[in-house]
Amino acid sequence: MKLEVSGLNSFYGQAHILFDVDFAVGEGEVVALLGRNGAGKSTSFRSVVGLVGQRTGKVMFEGEDVSRLPTYDIVRRGLGYVPEDRRIFTELTVEENFVVGRQAPRSGVATWTPERIYELFPNLGEMRRRPGGHMSGGEQQMLTIGRTLMGNPSLVLLDEPSEGLAPKIVEQMADAIMAMKREGLSIIISEQNLHFAKLISDRAYIIEKGRIRFSGTMADLEANPEIRDAYLAV
Amino acid sequence: MEFLLVQALSGLASAASLFLVASGLSIIFGVMRIVNFAHGAFYMLGAYVAFTLTDRFAGPLGFWGGVLVASLVVAAVGALMEMVLLRRIYHAPELFQLLATFGVTLMVEDLVVLIWGSEDLMGPRAPGFTGAVSVFGRLVPSYDFLLIALGPLVLGLLWLLFHRTRWGVLVRAATQDREMVASLGVNQKWLFTSVFALGVFLAAFGGALQIPRTTVSHAMDLSIIVEVFVVVVIGGLGSVTGAFVAAILVSELNAFGILILPQISMITVFLVMAVVLVVRPYGLFGKPEGAPRAAAGISIRPWRPMTNLERSGVAAVVVVVALMPLFAGDYTLSVGSEILVYVLFAASLHFLMTVGGLSSFGHAAYFGLGAYGAALLVKYFGAPMEAALVIGPVLGLVGAVLFGWFCVRLSGVYFAMLTLAFAQITWSVAFQWVEVTGGDNGILGIWPSSWASTPQGFFWLALAIVVVCVAALRMLVFSPFGFGLRAARDSALRSEAIGINGKSTQWIAFIVAGTFAGIAGALFAFLKGSVFPETLGIPTSVDGLVMVLLGGIETVSGAVVGAVVYKALAIWLMSKTELSKLVLGGVIVLLVVAFPKGIVGFLEDLRHRRPKAPGGAGSEGAVDVAKVEAAR
Ligand SMILES: Nc1ncnc2c1ncn2[C@@H]1O[C@H](COP(=O)(O)OP(=O)(O)OP(=O)(O)O)[C@@H](O)[C@H]1O
Ligand SMILES: [Mg+2]
């Protein structure tokens, strides 16, 4: 397994948010973490990269326990993180945003350059000098993914990449994620949008109120509409 | 005409150093959110070390090499301070870093005297720039032209650094969103250290460049730090270009203010700053501050009124203190009275800071206004003490009504700086309006009524007033008004939604705090029998801040303990050692590191050890680790 999370419990202050959450991503797999608003998807991802202060449990990345490491160290090992709400650097140009994300090439993993990212997201190539604050939501979403790719990750956590995007851009996003998969990247996305998840994922987990309620292939999920209806907004 | 030009040139030359120091402060604040009070101390150190080096090694290489090496040496000292001190307290409330750097400033002031002596030192002239250039028949030192050219040069170099290097891009990114930078694999530890080192380098460089122009003295730090704060605030925190423009503005105001309004020259700069802040609350080139660092961790333990047991405990302490005059000597009692006055002063500031969420850097203004109010009543109207104690503080109240109205329009560091500006204006008035206030000579002969003229009598008087006032402040905290204030502090938006007008609530808090400070000030006037401009000065304001922070910003009444500990320590040290600032600074630094929640906050933590940490690891520890990691 590329990433193996087990027994994750997370807290914000006194509030217990995640309860014994387990999930895993295999080499080259695309996995979806599905759940409604406030189910705990973002908290799961933030916990994996060490951004949630109070958490217990084990996070194994490429066979090593990274749960006690600081965020930057986890990320440098090749675990890329794309936050929800994008968080691009609005004062920095597209190129400069890439500079922040840049890390040394990693052996056995695709190496990304700005040029290759412009191939993936042609829109970005047309606005290399534009400050991040002056871009549309879709372009910002592309930028935040590209910025993380600049770190040459072997696995990417994508937090709701389709959120708030026009249908056309969502399609483009799905294509890009498939292209990333073809590069050999392992990917886990969090989603509320089942339709989008179906386009790209091999497997899915469903999280609700901080607990994993379902785990299986997309086909399993298709075959059990009652699960979908119980835990996801459709 | 020529004269004006020459004056303008001299202003521009002064702007160079001011810009260097201010840009350093601005860069540090932008990335680290630290108001580095020690910045003036590093400026001073730069001048001293450069003095030693250029004194030892003559010639152009000796001079310029000395200036550069001095700046590098001081930058290394700054980096060391960041690593051993600041790194430990990044997770503490923001003001704690200010307190720590203030402690360092105190230490440096004494160390400088210890190493270089207290005499002013004359540095060498810059080789090649010893002469003067004739401008329309007037002589301008050629060194001034060098400085004038240097300002834009440094500005350009900094621009290149921030736009053409990866390091610079990372710094700009971190200025906006530090967590995101860490999430992209950047080790912020070293980013912070290098940013701090660069900022300190600029300060030291600014200081080193001053040696051919002015004498090197151990008061250089305070004289520049206030001006630098003003520059940074006018320019906009975090903006280097802003610092450049504001440095020129402030220097020219200084250069011409002297000519036009010699009587109130010191005020002009502060007036301009106040106007700028009211018109553009984030300075000329600044951007709105990001949401203040999450107040998570603050008030984990909800405040509550004292239990009966605690009330009895406090009553017992008051009784014991009230019995002191029966056995303590006169000296002890007068020290005790002074401490009591500061307890009230600190408690009033504490009220504003914790309940109002407003950190004033100029609270001494209202303390001093109360003192002057009482003194003026005695001097011009022959008022008896009783009347002066009641009416004197009204001056503090009026000051708070007036200044507070402007201040509460701002928040965070900008609020702090505007309060500082108003305090300086008040100080200037007291200092320069000699006919009324006696200026530097102060107002003398403010003696208490005969029944309170013995140390015992005055101690009881002070105790009675202070106990009543502190109790009143505490009751206010738990009154509906206090709840409204706290709601406004915790969430401006939400409280507006439930119908609380945040601004006017904060304004009232400001007035309450100012009035109680005024009461303390009036008492102080009678305790000392005199009033001087220092009562309104920056050191008095800073003392108040230190007391509040030492006591614990998250507590209800920590300031009381902070004031007792700090004032007693300060008075005791002053009597025991020549190096009181060194020791006091050291103690502050140690306390900050050991008790990041203040003394009372620490004691409360001990009492309320949280029962069980979720899932094993000590929860308190886990929170801290997390915050440190987030800061990396
Ligand atoms: N910083 C925080 N402090 C306190 N509680 C939080 C914080 N962030 C999230 N929560 C709570 O944690 C729970 C899980 O939130 P999380 O953001 O992980 O959900 P999510 O599945 O990502 O939802 P969404 O689809 O809205 O992004 C929610 O109940 C939320 O209110
Ligand atoms: Mg989310």
PDB file of C-alpha atoms in Angstrom, chain B residues 447-588:
ATOM      1  CA  TRP B 447       0.562  66.795  48.795  1.00  0.00           C
ATOM      2  CA  PRO B 448      -2.187  64.690  50.303  1.00  0.00           C
ATOM      3  CA  SER B 449      -4.529  65.985  53.004  1.00  0.00           C
ATOM      4  CA  SER B 450      -3.076  65.743  56.465  1.00  0.00           C
ATOM      5  CA  TRP B 451      -5.005  62.600  57.419  1.00  0.00           C
ATOM      6  CA  ALA B 452      -3.405  60.768  54.503  1.00  0.00           C
ATOM      7  CA  SER B 453      -0.006  62.376  54.673  1.00  0.00           C
ATOM      8  CA  THR B 454       1.701  59.676  56.686  1.00  0.00           C
ATOM      9  CA  PRO B 455       2.896  56.599  54.814  1.00  0.00           C
ATOM     10  CA  GLN B 456       0.389  54.572  56.836  1.00  0.00           C
ATOM     11  CA  GLY B 457      -2.512  56.843  56.035  1.00  0.00           C
ATOM     12  CA  PHE B 458      -1.715  57.004  52.357  1.00  0.00           C
ATOM     13  CA  PHE B 459      -1.276  53.261  52.154  1.00  0.00           C
ATOM     14  CA  TRP B 460      -4.750  52.742  53.574  1.00  0.00           C
ATOM     15  CA  LEU B 461      -6.201  55.321  51.242  1.00  0.00           C
ATOM     16  CA  ALA B 462      -4.540  53.698  48.237  1.00  0.00           C
ATOM     17  CA  LEU B 463      -5.582  50.233  49.338  1.00  0.00           C
ATOM     18  CA  ALA B 464      -9.205  51.261  49.774  1.00  0.00           C
ATOM     19  CA  ILE B 465      -9.401  52.936  46.379  1.00  0.00           C
ATOM     20  CA  VAL B 466      -7.564  50.160  44.565  1.00  0.00           C
ATOM     21  CA  VAL B 467      -9.606  47.350  46.110  1.00  0.00           C
ATOM     22  CA  VAL B 468     -12.864  49.079  45.268  1.00  0.00           C
ATOM     23  CA  CYS B 469     -11.766  49.863  41.707  1.00  0.00           C
ATOM     24  CA  VAL B 470     -10.386  46.415  40.933  1.00  0.00           C
ATOM     25  CA  ALA B 471     -13.527  44.823  42.337  1.00  0.00           C
ATOM     26  CA  ALA B 472     -15.609  47.150  40.205  1.00  0.00           C
ATOM     27  CA  LEU B 473     -13.651  46.189  37.081  1.00  0.00           C
ATOM     28  CA  ARG B 474     -14.156  42.536  37.886  1.00  0.00           C
ATOM     29  CA  MET B 475     -17.858  43.007  38.359  1.00  0.00           C
ATOM     30  CA  LEU B 476     -17.997  44.760  35.008  1.00  0.00           C
ATOM     31  CA  VAL B 477     -16.428  41.723  33.367  1.00  0.00           C
ATOM     32  CA  PHE B 478     -19.306  39.561  34.525  1.00  0.00           C
ATOM     33  CA  SER B 479     -22.007  42.130  33.890  1.00  0.00           C
ATOM     34  CA  PRO B 480     -24.154  42.004  30.759  1.00  0.00           C
ATOM     35  CA  PHE B 481     -21.993  44.784  29.405  1.00  0.00           C
ATOM     36  CA  GLY B 482     -18.905  42.640  29.938  1.00  0.00           C
ATOM     37  CA  PHE B 483     -20.501  39.754  28.082  1.00  0.00           C
ATOM     38  CA  GLY B 484     -21.285  42.052  25.194  1.00  0.00           C
ATOM     39  CA  LEU B 485     -17.696  43.180  25.101  1.00  0.00           C
ATOM     40  CA  ARG B 486     -16.376  39.657  25.054  1.00  0.00           C
ATOM     41  CA  ALA B 487     -18.777  38.754  22.285  1.00  0.00           C
ATOM     42  CA  ALA B 488     -17.498  41.697  20.267  1.00  0.00           C
ATOM     43  CA  ARG B 489     -13.939  40.574  20.889  1.00  0.00           C
ATOM     44  CA  ASP B 490     -14.477  36.944  19.920  1.00  0.00           C
ATOM     45  CA  SER B 491     -16.435  37.523  16.797  1.00  0.00           C
ATOM     46  CA  ALA B 492     -17.062  40.970  15.457  1.00  0.00           C
ATOM     47  CA  LEU B 493     -19.470  39.683  12.842  1.00  0.00           C
ATOM     48  CA  ARG B 494     -21.472  37.408  15.034  1.00  0.00           C
ATOM     49  CA  SER B 495     -21.971  39.985  17.742  1.00  0.00           C
ATOM     50  CA  GLU B 496     -23.156  42.525  15.197  1.00  0.00           C
ATOM     51  CA  ALA B 497     -25.655  39.899  14.127  1.00  0.00           C
ATOM     52  CA  ILE B 498     -27.081  39.583  17.603  1.00  0.00           C
ATOM     53  CA  GLY B 499     -27.389  43.319  17.853  1.00  0.00           C
ATOM     54  CA  ILE B 500     -24.291  44.362  19.716  1.00  0.00           C
ATOM     55  CA  ASN B 501     -22.599  47.394  18.267  1.00  0.00           C
ATOM     56  CA  GLY B 502     -18.962  46.295  18.492  1.00  0.00           C
ATOM     57  CA  LYS B 503     -17.376  49.669  17.945  1.00  0.00           C
ATOM     58  CA  SER B 504     -19.344  51.563  20.512  1.00  0.00           C
ATOM     59  CA  THR B 505     -18.986  48.727  22.994  1.00  0.00           C
ATOM     60  CA  GLN B 506     -15.230  48.815  22.555  1.00  0.00           C
ATOM     61  CA  TRP B 507     -15.262  52.568  22.813  1.00  0.00           C
ATOM     62  CA  ILE B 508     -17.004  52.318  26.155  1.00  0.00           C
ATOM     63  CA  ALA B 509     -14.437  49.749  27.296  1.00  0.00           C
ATOM     64  CA  PHE B 510     -11.715  52.157  26.248  1.00  0.00           C
ATOM     65  CA  ILE B 511     -13.311  54.925  28.283  1.00  0.00           C
ATOM     66  CA  VAL B 512     -13.756  52.682  31.315  1.00  0.00           C
ATOM     67  CA  ALA B 513     -10.129  51.602  31.150  1.00  0.00           C
ATOM     68  CA  GLY B 514      -8.950  55.177  30.669  1.00  0.00           C
ATOM     69  CA  THR B 515     -10.975  56.407  33.619  1.00  0.00           C
ATOM     70  CA  PHE B 516      -9.642  53.773  35.988  1.00  0.00           C
ATOM     71  CA  ALA B 517      -6.123  54.481  34.778  1.00  0.00           C
ATOM     72  CA  GLY B 518      -6.839  58.136  35.511  1.00  0.00           C
ATOM     73  CA  ILE B 519      -7.813  57.271  39.076  1.00  0.00           C
ATOM     74  CA  ALA B 520      -4.528  55.420  39.469  1.00  0.00           C
ATOM     75  CA  GLY B 521      -2.710  58.421  38.017  1.00  0.00           C
ATOM     76  CA  ALA B 522      -4.350  60.869  40.419  1.00  0.00           C
ATOM     77  CA  LEU B 523      -3.317  58.666  43.328  1.00  0.00           C
ATOM     78  CA  PHE B 524       0.167  58.518  41.888  1.00  0.00           C
ATOM     79  CA  ALA B 525       0.428  62.317  41.815  1.00  0.00           C
ATOM     80  CA  PHE B 526      -0.340  62.513  45.520  1.00  0.00           C
ATOM     81  CA  LEU B 527       1.952  59.607  46.314  1.00  0.00           C
ATOM     82  CA  LYS B 528       4.907  61.319  44.660  1.00  0.00           C
ATOM     83  CA  GLY B 529       3.845  64.870  45.488  1.00  0.00           C
ATOM     84  CA  SER B 530       4.623  65.834  41.922  1.00  0.00           C
ATOM     85  CA  VAL B 531       3.909  65.061  38.283  1.00  0.00           C
ATOM     86  CA  PHE B 532       6.377  64.856  35.425  1.00  0.00           C
ATOM     87  CA  PRO B 533       5.919  64.134  31.728  1.00  0.00           C
ATOM     88  CA  GLU B 534       7.380  60.668  32.284  1.00  0.00           C
ATOM     89  CA  THR B 535       4.105  59.546  33.817  1.00  0.00           C
ATOM     90  CA  LEU B 536       2.728  59.739  30.267  1.00  0.00           C
ATOM     91  CA  GLY B 537       5.800  58.292  28.632  1.00  0.00           C
ATOM     92  CA  ILE B 538       6.320  55.144  26.618  1.00  0.00           C
ATOM     93  CA  PRO B 539       8.189  53.365  29.430  1.00  0.00           C
ATOM     94  CA  THR B 540       5.125  53.730  31.651  1.00  0.00           C
ATOM     95  CA  SER B 541       2.897  52.277  28.935  1.00  0.00           C
ATOM     96  CA  VAL B 542       5.296  49.414  28.416  1.00  0.00           C
ATOM     97  CA  ASP B 543       5.436  48.750  32.146  1.00  0.00           C
ATOM     98  CA  GLY B 544       1.678  48.342  32.101  1.00  0.00           C
ATOM     99  CA  LEU B 545       1.866  45.904  29.191  1.00  0.00           C
ATOM    100  CA  VAL B 546       4.536  43.860  30.898  1.00  0.00           C
ATOM    101  CA  MET B 547       2.446  43.604  34.035  1.00  0.00           C
ATOM    102  CA  VAL B 548      -0.613  42.441  32.154  1.00  0.00           C
ATOM    103  CA  LEU B 549       1.271  39.877  30.117  1.00  0.00           C
ATOM    104  CA  LEU B 550       3.202  38.615  33.100  1.00  0.00           C
ATOM    105  CA  GLY B 551      -0.030  38.174  34.989  1.00  0.00           C
ATOM    106  CA  GLY B 552      -1.629  36.333  32.122  1.00  0.00           C
ATOM    107  CA  ILE B 553      -3.674  37.677  29.284  1.00  0.00           C
ATOM    108  CA  GLU B 554      -6.212  34.866  29.447  1.00  0.00           C
ATOM    109  CA  THR B 555      -7.061  35.395  33.068  1.00  0.00           C
ATOM    110  CA  VAL B 556      -9.673  37.658  34.609  1.00  0.00           C
ATOM    111  CA  SER B 557      -7.439  39.460  37.082  1.00  0.00           C
ATOM    112  CA  GLY B 558      -3.926  38.267  36.397  1.00  0.00           C
ATOM    113  CA  ALA B 559      -2.705  41.825  36.044  1.00  0.00           C
ATOM    114  CA  VAL B 560      -2.963  42.272  39.793  1.00  0.00           C
ATOM    115  CA  VAL B 561      -0.361  39.586  40.343  1.00  0.00           C
ATOM    116  CA  GLY B 562       1.692  40.737  37.371  1.00  0.00           C
ATOM    117  CA  ALA B 563       1.835  44.277  38.736  1.00  0.00           C
ATOM    118  CA  VAL B 564       2.886  43.178  42.201  1.00  0.00           C
ATOM    119  CA  VAL B 565       5.591  40.853  40.927  1.00  0.00           C
ATOM    120  CA  TYR B 566       6.946  43.201  38.275  1.00  0.00           C
ATOM    121  CA  LYS B 567       6.900  46.403  40.304  1.00  0.00           C
ATOM    122  CA  ALA B 568       8.313  44.797  43.426  1.00  0.00           C
ATOM    123  CA  LEU B 569      11.024  43.164  41.372  1.00  0.00           C
ATOM    124  CA  ALA B 570      11.856  46.375  39.557  1.00  0.00           C
ATOM    125  CA  ILE B 571      12.065  48.452  42.719  1.00  0.00           C
ATOM    126  CA  TRP B 572      14.049  45.806  44.534  1.00  0.00           C
ATOM    127  CA  LEU B 573      16.496  45.360  41.660  1.00  0.00           C
ATOM    128  CA  MET B 574      16.950  49.099  41.310  1.00  0.00           C
ATOM    129  CA  SER B 575      18.078  49.252  44.914  1.00  0.00           C
ATOM    130  CA  LYS B 576      20.296  46.174  44.686  1.00  0.00           C
ATOM    131  CA  THR B 577      22.180  46.389  41.460  1.00  0.00           C
ATOM    132  CA  GLU B 578      23.565  48.820  38.952  1.00  0.00           C
ATOM    133  CA  LEU B 579      22.537  46.451  36.198  1.00  0.00           C
ATOM    134  CA  SER B 580      18.875  46.382  37.047  1.00  0.00           C
ATOM    135  CA  LYS B 581      17.806  46.498  33.392  1.00  0.00           C
ATOM    136  CA  LEU B 582      19.979  43.532  32.538  1.00  0.00           C
ATOM    137  CA  VAL B 583      18.538  41.464  35.342  1.00  0.00           C
ATOM    138  CA  LEU B 584      14.967  42.637  34.814  1.00  0.00           C
ATOM    139  CA  GLY B 585      15.197  41.987  31.082  1.00  0.00           C
ATOM    140  CA  GLY B 586      16.621  38.552  31.774  1.00  0.00           C
ATOM    141  CA  VAL B 587      13.851  37.797  34.238  1.00  0.00           C
ATOM    142  CA  ILE B 588      11.201  38.895  31.747  1.00  0.00           C
TER     143      ILE B 588
END
